[in-house]
Coordinates of C-alpha atoms and ligand atoms in Angstrom, one line a residue:
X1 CA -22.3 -6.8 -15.6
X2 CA -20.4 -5.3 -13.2
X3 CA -16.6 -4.8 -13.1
X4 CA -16.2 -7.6 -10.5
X5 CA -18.0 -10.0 -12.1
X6 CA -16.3 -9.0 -15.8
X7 CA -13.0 -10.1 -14.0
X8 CA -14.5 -13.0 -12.7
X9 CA -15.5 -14.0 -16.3
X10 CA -11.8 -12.7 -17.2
X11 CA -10.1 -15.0 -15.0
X12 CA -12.2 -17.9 -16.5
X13 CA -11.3 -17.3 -19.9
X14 CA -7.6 -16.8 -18.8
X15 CA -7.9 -20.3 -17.8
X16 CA -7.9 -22.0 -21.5
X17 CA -4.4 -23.2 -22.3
X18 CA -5.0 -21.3 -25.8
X19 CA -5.8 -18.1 -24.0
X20 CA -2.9 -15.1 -23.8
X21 CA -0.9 -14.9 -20.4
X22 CA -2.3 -11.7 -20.0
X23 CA -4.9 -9.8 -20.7
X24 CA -5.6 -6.0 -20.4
X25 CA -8.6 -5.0 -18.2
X26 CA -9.5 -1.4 -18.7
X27 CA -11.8 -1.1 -15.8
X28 CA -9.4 -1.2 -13.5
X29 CA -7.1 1.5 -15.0
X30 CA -7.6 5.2 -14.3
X31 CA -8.8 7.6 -15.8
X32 CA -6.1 10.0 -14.1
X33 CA -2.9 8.1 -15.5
X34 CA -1.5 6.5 -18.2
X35 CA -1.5 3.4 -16.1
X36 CA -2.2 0.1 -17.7
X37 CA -3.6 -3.4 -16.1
X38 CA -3.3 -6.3 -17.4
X39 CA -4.4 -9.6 -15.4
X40 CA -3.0 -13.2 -15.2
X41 CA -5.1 -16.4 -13.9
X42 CA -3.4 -19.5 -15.4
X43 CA -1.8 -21.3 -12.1
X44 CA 1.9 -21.2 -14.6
X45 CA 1.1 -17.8 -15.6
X46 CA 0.5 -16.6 -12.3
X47 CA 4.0 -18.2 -10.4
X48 CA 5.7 -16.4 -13.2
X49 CA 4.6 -12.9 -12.2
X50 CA 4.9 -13.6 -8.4
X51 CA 8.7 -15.0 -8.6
X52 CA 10.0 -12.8 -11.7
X53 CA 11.4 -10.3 -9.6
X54 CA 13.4 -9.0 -12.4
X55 CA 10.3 -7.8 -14.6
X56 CA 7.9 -7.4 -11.8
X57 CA 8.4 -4.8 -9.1
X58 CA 6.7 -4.9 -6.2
X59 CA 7.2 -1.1 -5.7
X60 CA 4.0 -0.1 -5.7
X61 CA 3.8 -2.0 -1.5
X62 CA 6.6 0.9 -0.9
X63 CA 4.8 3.8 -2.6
X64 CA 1.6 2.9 -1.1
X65 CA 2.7 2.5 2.7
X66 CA 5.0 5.9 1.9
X67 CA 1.6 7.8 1.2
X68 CA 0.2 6.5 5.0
X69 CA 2.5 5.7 6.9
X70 CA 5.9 7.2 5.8
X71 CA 8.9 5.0 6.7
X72 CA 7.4 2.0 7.1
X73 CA 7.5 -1.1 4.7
X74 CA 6.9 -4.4 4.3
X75 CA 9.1 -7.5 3.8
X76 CA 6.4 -7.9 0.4
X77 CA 8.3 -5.1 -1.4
X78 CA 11.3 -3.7 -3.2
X79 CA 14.3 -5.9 -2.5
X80 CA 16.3 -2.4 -1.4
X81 CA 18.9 -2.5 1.3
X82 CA 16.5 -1.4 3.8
X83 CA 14.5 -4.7 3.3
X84 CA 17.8 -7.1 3.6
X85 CA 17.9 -5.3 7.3
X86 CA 14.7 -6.2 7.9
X87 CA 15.4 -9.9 6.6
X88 CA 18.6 -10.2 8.9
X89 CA 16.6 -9.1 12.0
X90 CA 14.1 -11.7 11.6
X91 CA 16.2 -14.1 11.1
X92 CA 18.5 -13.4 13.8
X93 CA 15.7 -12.7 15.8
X94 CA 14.1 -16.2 15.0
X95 CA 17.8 -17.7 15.8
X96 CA 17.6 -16.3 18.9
X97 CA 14.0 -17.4 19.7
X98 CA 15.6 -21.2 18.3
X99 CA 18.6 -20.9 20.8
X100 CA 16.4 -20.3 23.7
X101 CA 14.2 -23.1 23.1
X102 CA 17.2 -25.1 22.4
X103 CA 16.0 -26.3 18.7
X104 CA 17.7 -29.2 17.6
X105 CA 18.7 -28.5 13.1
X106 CA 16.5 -29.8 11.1
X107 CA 16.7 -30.0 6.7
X108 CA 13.6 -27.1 6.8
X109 CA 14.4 -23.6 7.3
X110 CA 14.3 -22.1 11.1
X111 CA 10.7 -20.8 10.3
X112 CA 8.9 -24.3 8.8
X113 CA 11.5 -26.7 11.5
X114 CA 9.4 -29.1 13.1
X115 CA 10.4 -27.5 16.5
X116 CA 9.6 -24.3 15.9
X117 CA 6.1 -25.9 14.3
X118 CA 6.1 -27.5 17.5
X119 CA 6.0 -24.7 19.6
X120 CA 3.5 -22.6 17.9
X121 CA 1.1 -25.5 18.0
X122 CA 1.5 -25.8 21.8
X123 CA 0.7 -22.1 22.4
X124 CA -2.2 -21.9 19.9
X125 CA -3.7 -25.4 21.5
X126 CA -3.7 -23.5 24.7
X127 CA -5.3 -20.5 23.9
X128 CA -7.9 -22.3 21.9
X129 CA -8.9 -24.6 24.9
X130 CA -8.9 -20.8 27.0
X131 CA -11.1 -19.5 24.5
X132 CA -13.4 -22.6 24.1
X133 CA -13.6 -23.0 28.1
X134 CA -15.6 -20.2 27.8
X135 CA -17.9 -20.2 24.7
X136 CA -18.6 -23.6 26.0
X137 CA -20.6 -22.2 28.9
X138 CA -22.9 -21.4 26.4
X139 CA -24.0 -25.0 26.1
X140 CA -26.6 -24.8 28.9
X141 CA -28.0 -21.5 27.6
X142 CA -28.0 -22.3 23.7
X143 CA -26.7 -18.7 23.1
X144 CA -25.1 -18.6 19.5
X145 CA -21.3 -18.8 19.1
X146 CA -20.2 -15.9 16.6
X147 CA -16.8 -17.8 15.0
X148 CA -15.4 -15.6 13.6
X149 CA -15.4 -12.7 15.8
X150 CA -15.2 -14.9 19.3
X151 CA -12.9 -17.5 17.8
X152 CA -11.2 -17.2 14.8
X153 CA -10.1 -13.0 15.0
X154 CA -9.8 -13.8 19.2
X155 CA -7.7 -16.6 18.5
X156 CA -5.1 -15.1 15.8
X157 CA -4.9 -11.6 18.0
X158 CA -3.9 -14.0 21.0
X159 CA -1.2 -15.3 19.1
X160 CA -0.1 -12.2 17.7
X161 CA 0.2 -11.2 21.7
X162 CA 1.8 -14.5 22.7
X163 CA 4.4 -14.7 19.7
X164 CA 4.6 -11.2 18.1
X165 CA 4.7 -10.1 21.8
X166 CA 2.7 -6.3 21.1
X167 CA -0.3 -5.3 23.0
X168 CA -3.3 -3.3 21.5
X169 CA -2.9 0.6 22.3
X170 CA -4.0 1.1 25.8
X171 CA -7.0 3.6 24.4
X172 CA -8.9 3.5 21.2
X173 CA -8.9 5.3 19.0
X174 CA -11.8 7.7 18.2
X175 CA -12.4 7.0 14.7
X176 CA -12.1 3.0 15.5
X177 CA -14.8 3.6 18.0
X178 CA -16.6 5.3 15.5
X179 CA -16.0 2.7 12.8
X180 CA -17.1 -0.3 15.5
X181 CA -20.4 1.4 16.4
X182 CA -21.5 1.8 13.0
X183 CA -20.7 -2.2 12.6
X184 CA -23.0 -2.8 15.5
X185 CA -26.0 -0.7 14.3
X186 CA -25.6 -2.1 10.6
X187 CA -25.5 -5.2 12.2
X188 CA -28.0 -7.6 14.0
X189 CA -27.1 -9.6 16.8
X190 CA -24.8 -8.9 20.0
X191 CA -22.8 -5.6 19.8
X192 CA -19.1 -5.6 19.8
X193 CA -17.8 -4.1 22.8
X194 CA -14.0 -2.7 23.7
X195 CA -14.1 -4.7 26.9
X196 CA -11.4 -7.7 27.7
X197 CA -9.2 -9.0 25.1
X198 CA -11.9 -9.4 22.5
X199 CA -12.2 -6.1 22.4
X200 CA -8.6 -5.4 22.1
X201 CA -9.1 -7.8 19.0
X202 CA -11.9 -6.2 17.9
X203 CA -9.8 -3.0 17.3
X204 CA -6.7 -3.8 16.5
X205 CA -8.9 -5.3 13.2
X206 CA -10.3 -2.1 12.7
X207 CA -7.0 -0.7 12.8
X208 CA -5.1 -2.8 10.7
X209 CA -7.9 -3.6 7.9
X210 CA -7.7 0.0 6.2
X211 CA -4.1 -0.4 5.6
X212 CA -4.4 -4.0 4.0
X213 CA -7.0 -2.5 1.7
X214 CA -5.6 0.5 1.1
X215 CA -1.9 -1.4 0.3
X216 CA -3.1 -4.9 -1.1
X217 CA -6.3 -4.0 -3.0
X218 CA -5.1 -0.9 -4.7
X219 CA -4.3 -1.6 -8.2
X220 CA -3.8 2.1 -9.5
X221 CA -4.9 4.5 -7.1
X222 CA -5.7 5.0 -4.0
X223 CA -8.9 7.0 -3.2
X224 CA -8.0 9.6 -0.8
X225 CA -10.7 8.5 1.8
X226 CA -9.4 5.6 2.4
X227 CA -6.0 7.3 2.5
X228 CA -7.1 9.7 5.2
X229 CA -9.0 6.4 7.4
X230 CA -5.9 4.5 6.7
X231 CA -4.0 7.6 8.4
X232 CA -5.9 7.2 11.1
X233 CA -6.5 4.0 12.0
X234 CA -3.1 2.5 11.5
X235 CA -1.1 5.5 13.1
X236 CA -2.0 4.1 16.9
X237 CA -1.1 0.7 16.1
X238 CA 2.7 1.5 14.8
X239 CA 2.8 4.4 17.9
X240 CA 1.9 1.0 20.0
X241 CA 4.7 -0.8 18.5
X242 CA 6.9 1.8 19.2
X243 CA 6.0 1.8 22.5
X244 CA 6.1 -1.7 23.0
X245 CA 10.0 -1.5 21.6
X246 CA 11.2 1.0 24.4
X247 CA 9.7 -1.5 27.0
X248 CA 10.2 -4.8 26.5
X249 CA 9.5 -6.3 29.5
X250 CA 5.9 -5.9 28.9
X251 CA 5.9 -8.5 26.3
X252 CA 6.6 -12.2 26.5
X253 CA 10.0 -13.4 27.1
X254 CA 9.8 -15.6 24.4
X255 CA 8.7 -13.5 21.7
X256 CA 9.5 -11.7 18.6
X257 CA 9.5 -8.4 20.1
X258 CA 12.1 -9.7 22.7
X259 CA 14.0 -11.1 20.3
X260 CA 14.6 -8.1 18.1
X261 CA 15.2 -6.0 21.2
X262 CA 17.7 -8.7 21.9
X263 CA 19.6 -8.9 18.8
X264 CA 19.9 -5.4 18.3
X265 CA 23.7 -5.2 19.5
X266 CA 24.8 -7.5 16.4
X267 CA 23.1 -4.7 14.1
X268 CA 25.6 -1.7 14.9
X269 CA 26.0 -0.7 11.2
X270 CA 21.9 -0.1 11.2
X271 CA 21.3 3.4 12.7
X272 CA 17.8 3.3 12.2
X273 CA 17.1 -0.1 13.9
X274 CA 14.1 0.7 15.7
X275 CA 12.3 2.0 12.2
X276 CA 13.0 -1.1 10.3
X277 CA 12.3 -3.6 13.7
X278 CA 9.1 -1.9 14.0
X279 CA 8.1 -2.3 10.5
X280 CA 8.7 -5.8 11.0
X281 CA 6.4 -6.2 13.4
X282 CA 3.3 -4.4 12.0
X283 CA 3.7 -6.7 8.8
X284 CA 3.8 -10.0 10.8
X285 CA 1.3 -8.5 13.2
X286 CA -1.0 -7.8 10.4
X287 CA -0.5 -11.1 9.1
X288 CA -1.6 -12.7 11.7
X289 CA -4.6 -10.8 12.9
X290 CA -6.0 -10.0 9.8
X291 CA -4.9 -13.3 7.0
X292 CA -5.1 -16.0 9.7
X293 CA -8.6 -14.6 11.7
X294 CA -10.2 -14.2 8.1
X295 CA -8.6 -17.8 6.4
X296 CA -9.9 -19.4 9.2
X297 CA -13.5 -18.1 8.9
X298 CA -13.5 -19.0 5.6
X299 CA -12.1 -22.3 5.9
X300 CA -14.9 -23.2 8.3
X301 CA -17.8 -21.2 6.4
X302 CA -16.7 -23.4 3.6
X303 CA -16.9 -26.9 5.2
X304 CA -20.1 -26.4 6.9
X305 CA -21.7 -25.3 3.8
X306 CA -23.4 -27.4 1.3
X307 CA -20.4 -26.1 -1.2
X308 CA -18.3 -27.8 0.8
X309 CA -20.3 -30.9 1.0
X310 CA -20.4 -30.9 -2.9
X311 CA -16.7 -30.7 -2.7
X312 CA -16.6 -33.6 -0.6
X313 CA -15.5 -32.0 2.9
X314 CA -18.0 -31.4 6.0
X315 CA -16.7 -29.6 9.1
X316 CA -16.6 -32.9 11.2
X317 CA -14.4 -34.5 8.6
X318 CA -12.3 -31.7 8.4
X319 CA -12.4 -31.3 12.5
X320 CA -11.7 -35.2 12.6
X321 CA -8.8 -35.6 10.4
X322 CA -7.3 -32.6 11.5
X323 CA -7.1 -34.2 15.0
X324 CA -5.5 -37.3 14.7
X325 CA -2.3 -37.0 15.4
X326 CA -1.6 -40.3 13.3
X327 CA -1.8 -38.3 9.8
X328 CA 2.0 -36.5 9.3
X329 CA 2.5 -32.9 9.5
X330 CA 2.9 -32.8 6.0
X331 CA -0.9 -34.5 5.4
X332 CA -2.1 -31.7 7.7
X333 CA -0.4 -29.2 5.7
X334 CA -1.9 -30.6 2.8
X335 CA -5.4 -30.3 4.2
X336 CA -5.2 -27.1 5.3
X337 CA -3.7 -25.8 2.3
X338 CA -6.3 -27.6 0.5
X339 CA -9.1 -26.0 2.2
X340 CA -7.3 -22.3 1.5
X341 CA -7.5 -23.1 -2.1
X342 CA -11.0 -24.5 -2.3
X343 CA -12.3 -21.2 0.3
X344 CA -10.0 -18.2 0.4
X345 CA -9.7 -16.0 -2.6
X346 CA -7.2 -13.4 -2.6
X347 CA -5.6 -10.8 -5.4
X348 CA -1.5 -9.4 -5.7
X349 CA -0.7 -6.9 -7.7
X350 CA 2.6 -6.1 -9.6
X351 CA 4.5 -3.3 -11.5
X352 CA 6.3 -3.7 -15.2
X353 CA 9.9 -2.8 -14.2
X354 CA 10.6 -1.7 -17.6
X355 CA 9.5 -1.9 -21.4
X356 CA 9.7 -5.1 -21.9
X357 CA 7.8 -8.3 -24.3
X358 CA 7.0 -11.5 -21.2
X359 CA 5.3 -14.5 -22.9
X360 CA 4.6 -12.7 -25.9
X361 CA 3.4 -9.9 -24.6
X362 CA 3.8 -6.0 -24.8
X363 CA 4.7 -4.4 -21.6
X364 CA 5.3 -0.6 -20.3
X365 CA 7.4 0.4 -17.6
X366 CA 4.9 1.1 -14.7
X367 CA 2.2 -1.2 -16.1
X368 CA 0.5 -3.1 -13.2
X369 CA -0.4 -7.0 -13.5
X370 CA -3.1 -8.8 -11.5
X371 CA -2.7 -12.2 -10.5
X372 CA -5.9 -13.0 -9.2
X373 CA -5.1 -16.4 -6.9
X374 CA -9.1 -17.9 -7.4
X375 CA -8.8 -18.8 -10.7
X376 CA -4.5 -20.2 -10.3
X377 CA -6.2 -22.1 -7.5
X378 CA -8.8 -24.2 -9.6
X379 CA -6.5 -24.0 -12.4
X380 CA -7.3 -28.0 -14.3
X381 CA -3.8 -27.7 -15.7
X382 CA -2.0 -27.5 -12.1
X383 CA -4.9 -29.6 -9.7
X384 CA -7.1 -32.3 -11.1
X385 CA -10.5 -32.0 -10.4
X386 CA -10.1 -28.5 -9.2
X387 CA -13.7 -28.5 -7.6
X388 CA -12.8 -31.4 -5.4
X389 CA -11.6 -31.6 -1.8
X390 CA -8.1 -33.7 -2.6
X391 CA -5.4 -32.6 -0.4
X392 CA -2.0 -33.8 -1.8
X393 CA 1.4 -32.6 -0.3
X394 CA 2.8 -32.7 -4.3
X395 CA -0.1 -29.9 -5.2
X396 CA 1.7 -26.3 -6.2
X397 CA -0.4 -24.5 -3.2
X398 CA -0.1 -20.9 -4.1
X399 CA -2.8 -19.6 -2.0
X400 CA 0.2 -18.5 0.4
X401 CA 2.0 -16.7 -2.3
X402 CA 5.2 -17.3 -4.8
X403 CA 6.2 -21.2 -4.8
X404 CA 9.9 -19.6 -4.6
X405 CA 12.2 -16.5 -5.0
X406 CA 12.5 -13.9 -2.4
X407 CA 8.9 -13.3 -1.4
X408 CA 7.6 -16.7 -0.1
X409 CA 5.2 -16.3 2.6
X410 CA 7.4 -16.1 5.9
X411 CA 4.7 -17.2 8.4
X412 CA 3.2 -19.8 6.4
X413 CA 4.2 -22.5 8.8
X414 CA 2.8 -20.6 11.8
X415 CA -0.2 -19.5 9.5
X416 CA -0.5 -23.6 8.7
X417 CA -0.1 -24.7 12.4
X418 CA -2.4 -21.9 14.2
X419 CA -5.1 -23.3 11.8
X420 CA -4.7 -26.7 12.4
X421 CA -4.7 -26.7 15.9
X422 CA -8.0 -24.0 15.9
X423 CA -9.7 -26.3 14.3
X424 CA -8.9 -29.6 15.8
X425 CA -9.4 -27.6 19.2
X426 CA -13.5 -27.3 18.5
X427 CA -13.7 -31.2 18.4
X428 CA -16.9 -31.6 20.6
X429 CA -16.8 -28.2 22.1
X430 CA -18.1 -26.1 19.4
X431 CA -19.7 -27.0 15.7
X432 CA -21.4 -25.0 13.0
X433 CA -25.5 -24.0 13.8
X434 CA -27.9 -26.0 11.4
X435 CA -27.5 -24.3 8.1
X436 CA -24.6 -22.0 9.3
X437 CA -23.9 -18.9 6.9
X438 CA -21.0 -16.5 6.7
X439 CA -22.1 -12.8 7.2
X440 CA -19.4 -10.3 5.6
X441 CA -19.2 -6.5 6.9
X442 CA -17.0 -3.7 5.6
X443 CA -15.1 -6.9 3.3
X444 CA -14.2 -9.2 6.3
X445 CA -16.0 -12.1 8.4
X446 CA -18.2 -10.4 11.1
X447 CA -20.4 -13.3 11.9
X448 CA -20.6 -17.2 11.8
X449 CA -22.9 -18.9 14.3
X450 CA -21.9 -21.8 15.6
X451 CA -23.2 -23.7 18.8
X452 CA -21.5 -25.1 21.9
X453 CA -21.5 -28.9 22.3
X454 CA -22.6 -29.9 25.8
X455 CA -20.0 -32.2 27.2
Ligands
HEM1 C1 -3.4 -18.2 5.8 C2 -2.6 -17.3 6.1 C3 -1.6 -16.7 5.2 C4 -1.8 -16.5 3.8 C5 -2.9 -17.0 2.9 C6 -0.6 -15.7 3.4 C7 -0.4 -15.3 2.1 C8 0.8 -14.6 1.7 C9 1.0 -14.2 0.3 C10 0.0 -14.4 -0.8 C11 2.2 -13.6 0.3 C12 2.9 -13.0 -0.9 C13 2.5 -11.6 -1.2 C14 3.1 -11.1 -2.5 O1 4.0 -11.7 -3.0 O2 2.6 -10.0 -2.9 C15 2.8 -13.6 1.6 C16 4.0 -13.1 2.0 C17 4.3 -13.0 3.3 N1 3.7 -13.5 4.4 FE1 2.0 -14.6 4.4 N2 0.2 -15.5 4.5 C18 -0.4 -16.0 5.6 C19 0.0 -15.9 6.9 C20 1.1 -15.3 7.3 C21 1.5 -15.1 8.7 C22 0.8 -15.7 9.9 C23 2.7 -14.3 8.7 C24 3.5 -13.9 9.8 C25 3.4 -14.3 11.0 C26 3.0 -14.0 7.3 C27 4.1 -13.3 6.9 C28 4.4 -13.1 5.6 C29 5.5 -12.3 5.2 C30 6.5 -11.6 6.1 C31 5.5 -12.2 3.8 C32 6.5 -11.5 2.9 C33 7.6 -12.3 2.4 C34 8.5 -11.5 1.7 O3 8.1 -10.8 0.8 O4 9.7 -11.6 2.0 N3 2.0 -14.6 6.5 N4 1.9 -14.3 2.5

């Protein structure tokens, strides 16, 4: 068996109540350090490891961005001083975004308010009818739709423009070029070109998905190949931010990157400003582009599979109920959240702050745990009939992360309402080709054919 499918088998074990919290898995440890890894799967054992804070570090975000990309961080990371500055600009950016619009309070926090919902949804609904005006020309020539590079990636990069407010690098890259013309010769079907704003999504993928490998799915070590193409690859995109930051006016009035421009006079005790509002911006920009473009291809590969089917969700059910605007925000929720669970898989790592025992077990400083989110998602102790499509508001979703503590998801709302709207958009426009399949490249969605509907 190979080591994947050993921690597949792992995190199916981990799942019997009488089964340790953790369990050490020596295949992922290396053979250069005295590193340890142990892995968690039980739904309870898993929210314990993401919202300890105390025992479990997540350090090893800071180190690994350090080795690329020095100076940059994420919000996901050490709660250090540099982070609460990074905290208070988006929120006071946000505030400032909410004062503009003229958001009424309301009980949720600024970035889950109805309003602020409200407004996301507006802007995605109109760049997914854009986007669909044209793939639905395609209805009188029966070319093949590719959803996931031509609508789910397009979409999520046109709302990382439209509410993020930063543009792709005006040239790419060599090695992206590089990277995207080995993709089309590996590939069949239409190549990807750097022409028109799909092409600016196209790369600004290509630049962004090194980084998320190299800082998400590094347990250990990083190899230092994918150190050097990380280098490379992410480097434009943070110069682009940069750039973007001494000239606002370039990006929408009403975005993030306005916002943080505007609220930099109430941060005159932060003298590196620019440094921590730029970090800012590459996480939520990555966020966006990368999670929500992937989610939403595997939300749809899901329901228009027979898997799905078994699980008792098809693609016009999930298009249908996602469009009436009689079901609550918080049934949508539900659904989509619902269909993350039963369709997107996803891995976090953290580090043992110190020696320590946690649930009975044995822990070394600098030891890293794996929560691996499939099995926590289909967990029989925390959703009944795990395999079933069941959406419930009351379920603990923890596809998007910790349940609570410092590092809830930020953008789960927008993540939540871009998704919705993508979906319910393709409602006799676009729908998946007889017996549909999800083709994967380099570890992300590349292909998904779809056809358009003729009106
Ligand atoms: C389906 C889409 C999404 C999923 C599945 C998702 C998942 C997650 C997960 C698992 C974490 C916790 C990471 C950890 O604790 O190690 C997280 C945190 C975070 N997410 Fe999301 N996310 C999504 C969309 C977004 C979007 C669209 C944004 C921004 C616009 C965003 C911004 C953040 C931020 C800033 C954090 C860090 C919070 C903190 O540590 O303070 N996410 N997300």
């Amino acid at each position: 068996m190979s080591a994947e499918a050993d921690l597949a088998a792992l995190g199916q074990r981990l799942l019997d109540p009488a089964a340790p919290p953790l369990e050490r898995f020596a295949a992922l440890e290396d053979d250069a350090s005295d590193v340890r890894v142990f892995v968690a799967a039980r739904h309870d054992v898993v929210s314990g490891v993401l919202s300890e804070e105390p025992v479990f570090s997540l350090r090893h975000y800071d180190e690994l961005l350090e080795q690329v990309l020095p100076g940059t961080r994420y919000l996901v990371g050490e709660d250090d001083a540099a982070r609460r500055v990074r905290l208070r600009q988006l929120h006071a950016a946000q505030a400032w975004l909410d004062a503009r619009r003229n958001a009424p309070a309301s009980g949720e926090p600024p970035n889950m308010a109805p309003g602020f919902r409200d407004w996301i949804g507006a802007i995605a609904r109109e760049e997914a009818d854009a986007i669909l005006d044209v793939l639905q020309r395609r209805a009188s020539t029966g070319e093949a739709v590719n959803f996931a590079r031509e609508y789910a990636f397009l979409i999520a990069y046109r709302m990382a423009r439209r509410i993020i407010g930063v543009p792709a690098p005006e040239k790419v890259p060599g090695l992206v070029k590089m990277i995207v013309i080995w993709r089309n010769v590996m590939r069949p079907g239409p190549w990807l070109r750097f022409k028109d704003e799909l092409g600016d999504s196209v790369s600004m993928l290509v630049m962004l998905q090194p980084l998320f490998g190299h800082v998400f799915g590094t347990v250990v070590n990083s190899p230092s190949a994918l150190q050097g193409l990380t280098r490379h690859t992410a480097a434009p995109a943070l110069a682009a931010i940069e750039k973007a930051l001494a000239a606002p006016e370039s990006a929408p009035e009403d975005s993030l990157l306005s916002a943080l421009v505007a609220v930099k006079p109430q941060f005159s005790d932060v003298a590196d400003y620019n440094l921590q509002a730029r970090s800012v911006l590459f996480e939520l920009i990555g966020a966006l582009v990368l999670i929500v473009g992937k989610s939403l291809s595997e939300i749809a590969a899901f329901a228009a599979s027979p898997v799905g089917a078994a699980a008792g969700i098809t693609w016009d059910n999930l298009v249908a109920r996602l469009a009436d605007r009689n079901i609550s925000l918080k049934d949508h929720d539900a659904t989509v959240n619902e269909m993350l669970r039963l369709a997107v898989s996803s891995r976090l790592t953290r580090t043992v702050r110190t020696d320590c025992q946690w649930r009975g077990v044995d822990l070394k400083a600098g030891d890293r745990v794996v929560v691996l989110m499939d099995p926590a998602s289909r967990d029989p102790a925390a959703f009944a009939q795990p395999g079933q499509f069941n959406p419930d508001p009351a379920r603990p979703y923890i596809t998007s992360g910790p349940l609570q503590g410092p590092h809830v998801c930020y953008g789960r709302g927008i993540a939540w309402t871009i998704m919705r709207e993508a979906i319910a958009a393709t409602q006799g426009r676009i729908a998946p080709a007889p017996n549909t399949k999800i083709a994967i490249f380099a570890g992300l969605p590349d292909d998904l054919p779809f056809v358009a509907c003729r009106r």
